[in-house]
Amino acid sequence: MKTVSSTVVFDTNDIETETAFWVALIGGEVDEEDRDDPHWRDILVGGELRVSVQYAEDHIPPTWPPEEGDQHQQVHVDFNVEPEDFEDACREALSLGATSIREPRDRNASHGFHVFADPSGHPFCICWV
């Protein structure tokens, strides 16, 4: 398969909030062609497609970690940052509307992660490497 690009698409029943969250978190902007589309938004960083948001009326937020009968996550995104930027990145995610799901097990380790959920409930990780 020869592809020209790919994107991770986040389903949501609140396209405005979800789009605003991802634009702010990754420092992007909505593609002008999608700005008024009520069902789809491509988010660009430096003119390159990074993530997309799709309106899904019946979206059920995934639960992580899942319990019996819960909607399970099907994919998540890891954002890798330098160790010295980790705490600031986590504070920024929370200030933009993310919810903390699981704190790092050992903040003194050489690498690790903090699990968050975006406004529509999709888990993502901020990792230090």
mmCIF file of C-alpha atoms in Angstrom:
data_model
loop_
_atom_site.group_PDB
_atom_site.id
_atom_site.type_symbol
_atom_site.label_atom_id
_atom_site.label_comp_id
_atom_site.label_asym_id
_atom_site.label_seq_id
_atom_site.Cartn_x
_atom_site.Cartn_y
_atom_site.Cartn_z
ATOM 1 C CA MET A 1 0.000 0.000 0.000
ATOM 2 C CA LYS A 2 1.323 3.407 -0.940
ATOM 3 C CA THR A 3 -0.245 6.096 1.230
ATOM 4 C CA VAL A 4 0.147 9.845 1.044
ATOM 5 C CA SER A 5 -0.943 10.520 4.633
ATOM 6 C CA SER A 6 -2.770 9.050 7.598
ATOM 7 C CA THR A 7 -4.605 10.415 10.616
ATOM 8 C CA VAL A 8 -6.030 9.273 13.918
ATOM 9 C CA VAL A 9 -9.745 10.095 14.011
ATOM 10 C CA PHE A 10 -11.488 10.788 17.313
ATOM 11 C CA ASP A 11 -15.260 10.211 17.399
ATOM 12 C CA THR A 12 -17.291 12.648 19.494
ATOM 13 C CA ASN A 13 -20.824 13.871 20.074
ATOM 14 C CA ASP A 14 -19.462 17.402 20.749
ATOM 15 C CA ILE A 15 -17.325 18.322 17.751
ATOM 16 C CA GLU A 16 -16.632 21.902 18.897
ATOM 17 C CA THR A 17 -15.240 20.947 22.324
ATOM 18 C CA GLU A 18 -13.267 17.976 20.996
ATOM 19 C CA THR A 19 -11.777 20.018 18.154
ATOM 20 C CA ALA A 20 -10.832 22.906 20.437
ATOM 21 C CA PHE A 21 -9.134 20.513 22.855
ATOM 22 C CA TRP A 22 -6.938 18.858 20.224
ATOM 23 C CA VAL A 23 -6.119 22.150 18.479
ATOM 24 C CA ALA A 24 -4.892 23.618 21.761
ATOM 25 C CA LEU A 25 -3.086 20.489 22.997
ATOM 26 C CA ILE A 26 -1.005 19.896 19.869
ATOM 27 C CA GLY A 27 -0.647 23.536 18.832
ATOM 28 C CA GLY A 28 -2.599 23.066 15.641
ATOM 29 C CA GLU A 29 -5.286 24.709 13.604
ATOM 30 C CA VAL A 30 -8.408 23.488 11.861
ATOM 31 C CA ASP A 31 -8.010 23.016 8.123
ATOM 32 C CA GLU A 32 -9.836 25.933 6.475
ATOM 33 C CA GLU A 33 -11.766 23.509 4.251
ATOM 34 C CA ASP A 34 -13.305 21.870 7.343
ATOM 35 C CA ARG A 35 -13.897 24.908 9.554
ATOM 36 C CA ASP A 36 -17.684 24.994 8.963
ATOM 37 C CA ASP A 37 -18.246 21.258 8.485
ATOM 38 C CA PRO A 38 -20.534 20.037 11.301
ATOM 39 C CA HIS A 39 -19.303 16.433 10.969
ATOM 40 C CA TRP A 40 -15.542 16.501 10.281
ATOM 41 C CA ARG A 41 -12.458 18.499 11.242
ATOM 42 C CA ASP A 42 -8.853 17.925 10.151
ATOM 43 C CA ILE A 43 -6.310 19.447 12.519
ATOM 44 C CA LEU A 44 -3.030 20.580 10.994
ATOM 45 C CA VAL A 45 0.302 21.392 12.605
ATOM 46 C CA GLY A 46 2.693 23.318 10.391
ATOM 47 C CA GLY A 47 0.396 22.622 7.439
ATOM 48 C CA GLU A 48 0.584 18.837 8.015
ATOM 49 C CA LEU A 49 -2.391 16.671 8.989
ATOM 50 C CA ARG A 50 -1.978 15.351 12.561
ATOM 51 C CA VAL A 51 -5.415 14.283 13.886
ATOM 52 C CA SER A 52 -9.052 14.470 12.832
ATOM 53 C CA VAL A 53 -12.335 14.762 14.710
ATOM 54 C CA GLN A 54 -15.562 13.168 13.497
ATOM 55 C CA TYR A 55 -19.080 13.828 14.786
ATOM 56 C CA ALA A 56 -20.735 10.612 15.963
ATOM 57 C CA GLU A 57 -24.181 11.217 17.453
ATOM 58 C CA ASP A 58 -24.199 7.921 19.369
ATOM 59 C CA HIS A 59 -20.610 8.181 20.658
ATOM 60 C CA ILE A 60 -20.082 6.277 23.910
ATOM 61 C CA PRO A 61 -16.891 7.344 25.686
ATOM 62 C CA PRO A 62 -14.522 4.441 26.296
ATOM 63 C CA THR A 63 -13.695 3.457 29.865
ATOM 64 C CA TRP A 64 -10.115 2.901 30.922
ATOM 65 C CA PRO A 65 -9.263 0.797 32.638
ATOM 66 C CA PRO A 66 -12.385 -1.083 31.578
ATOM 67 C CA GLU A 67 -14.689 -3.024 33.834
ATOM 68 C CA GLU A 68 -17.134 -5.738 32.826
ATOM 69 C CA GLY A 69 -19.763 -4.306 30.468
ATOM 70 C CA ASP A 70 -17.911 -1.038 29.816
ATOM 71 C CA GLN A 71 -17.130 0.400 26.392
ATOM 72 C CA HIS A 72 -13.469 -0.563 25.892
ATOM 73 C CA GLN A 73 -10.881 1.706 24.313
ATOM 74 C CA GLN A 74 -9.834 0.621 20.850
ATOM 75 C CA VAL A 75 -6.829 2.872 20.273
ATOM 76 C CA HIS A 76 -4.920 5.565 22.114
ATOM 77 C CA VAL A 77 -2.238 8.105 21.276
ATOM 78 C CA ASP A 78 1.072 8.563 23.106
ATOM 79 C CA PHE A 79 2.717 11.990 23.117
ATOM 80 C CA ASN A 80 6.419 11.723 23.933
ATOM 81 C CA VAL A 81 8.080 14.687 25.647
ATOM 82 C CA GLU A 82 11.462 15.333 27.183
ATOM 83 C CA PRO A 83 11.605 14.498 30.913
ATOM 84 C CA GLU A 84 12.079 18.172 31.813
ATOM 85 C CA ASP A 85 8.879 19.086 29.908
ATOM 86 C CA PHE A 86 6.703 16.324 31.362
ATOM 87 C CA GLU A 87 5.076 18.179 34.281
ATOM 88 C CA ASP A 88 4.308 21.253 32.151
ATOM 89 C CA ALA A 89 2.781 19.073 29.431
ATOM 90 C CA CYS A 90 0.540 17.349 31.992
ATOM 91 C CA ARG A 91 -0.583 20.669 33.507
ATOM 92 C CA GLU A 92 -1.352 21.995 30.020
ATOM 93 C CA ALA A 93 -3.485 18.951 29.153
ATOM 94 C CA LEU A 94 -5.476 19.353 32.372
ATOM 95 C CA SER A 95 -5.943 23.094 31.830
ATOM 96 C CA LEU A 96 -7.371 22.386 28.373
ATOM 97 C CA GLY A 97 -10.021 20.001 29.698
ATOM 98 C CA ALA A 98 -8.308 16.610 29.935
ATOM 99 C CA THR A 99 -9.141 14.333 32.849
ATOM 100 C CA SER A 100 -6.394 12.483 34.702
ATOM 101 C CA ILE A 101 -7.019 8.733 34.664
ATOM 102 C CA ARG A 102 -3.781 7.286 36.019
ATOM 103 C CA GLU A 103 -0.765 9.062 37.469
ATOM 104 C CA PRO A 104 2.740 7.780 36.702
ATOM 105 C CA ARG A 105 3.791 4.851 38.883
ATOM 106 C CA ASP A 106 7.305 6.211 39.469
ATOM 107 C CA ARG A 107 8.126 9.792 38.523
ATOM 108 C CA ASN A 108 11.823 9.102 39.170
ATOM 109 C CA ALA A 109 12.033 6.334 36.546
ATOM 110 C CA SER A 110 13.982 6.889 33.317
ATOM 111 C CA HIS A 111 10.707 6.732 31.360
ATOM 112 C CA GLY A 112 7.010 6.566 32.135
ATOM 113 C CA PHE A 113 3.586 7.932 31.350
ATOM 114 C CA HIS A 114 0.480 9.671 32.681
ATOM 115 C CA VAL A 115 -2.882 8.542 31.275
ATOM 116 C CA PHE A 116 -5.519 11.168 30.507
ATOM 117 C CA ALA A 117 -8.901 11.272 28.773
ATOM 118 C CA ASP A 118 -9.846 13.974 26.286
ATOM 119 C CA PRO A 119 -13.229 15.757 26.633
ATOM 120 C CA SER A 120 -14.983 12.925 24.753
ATOM 121 C CA GLY A 121 -13.381 10.259 26.955
ATOM 122 C CA HIS A 122 -10.645 8.999 24.609
ATOM 123 C CA PRO A 123 -7.570 7.893 26.581
ATOM 124 C CA PHE A 124 -4.166 9.307 25.647
ATOM 125 C CA CYS A 125 -0.787 9.312 27.333
ATOM 126 C CA ILE A 126 1.847 11.919 27.913
ATOM 127 C CA CYS A 127 5.113 10.023 28.192
ATOM 128 C CA TRP A 128 8.609 11.021 29.173
ATOM 129 C CA VAL A 129 11.355 9.207 27.309
#
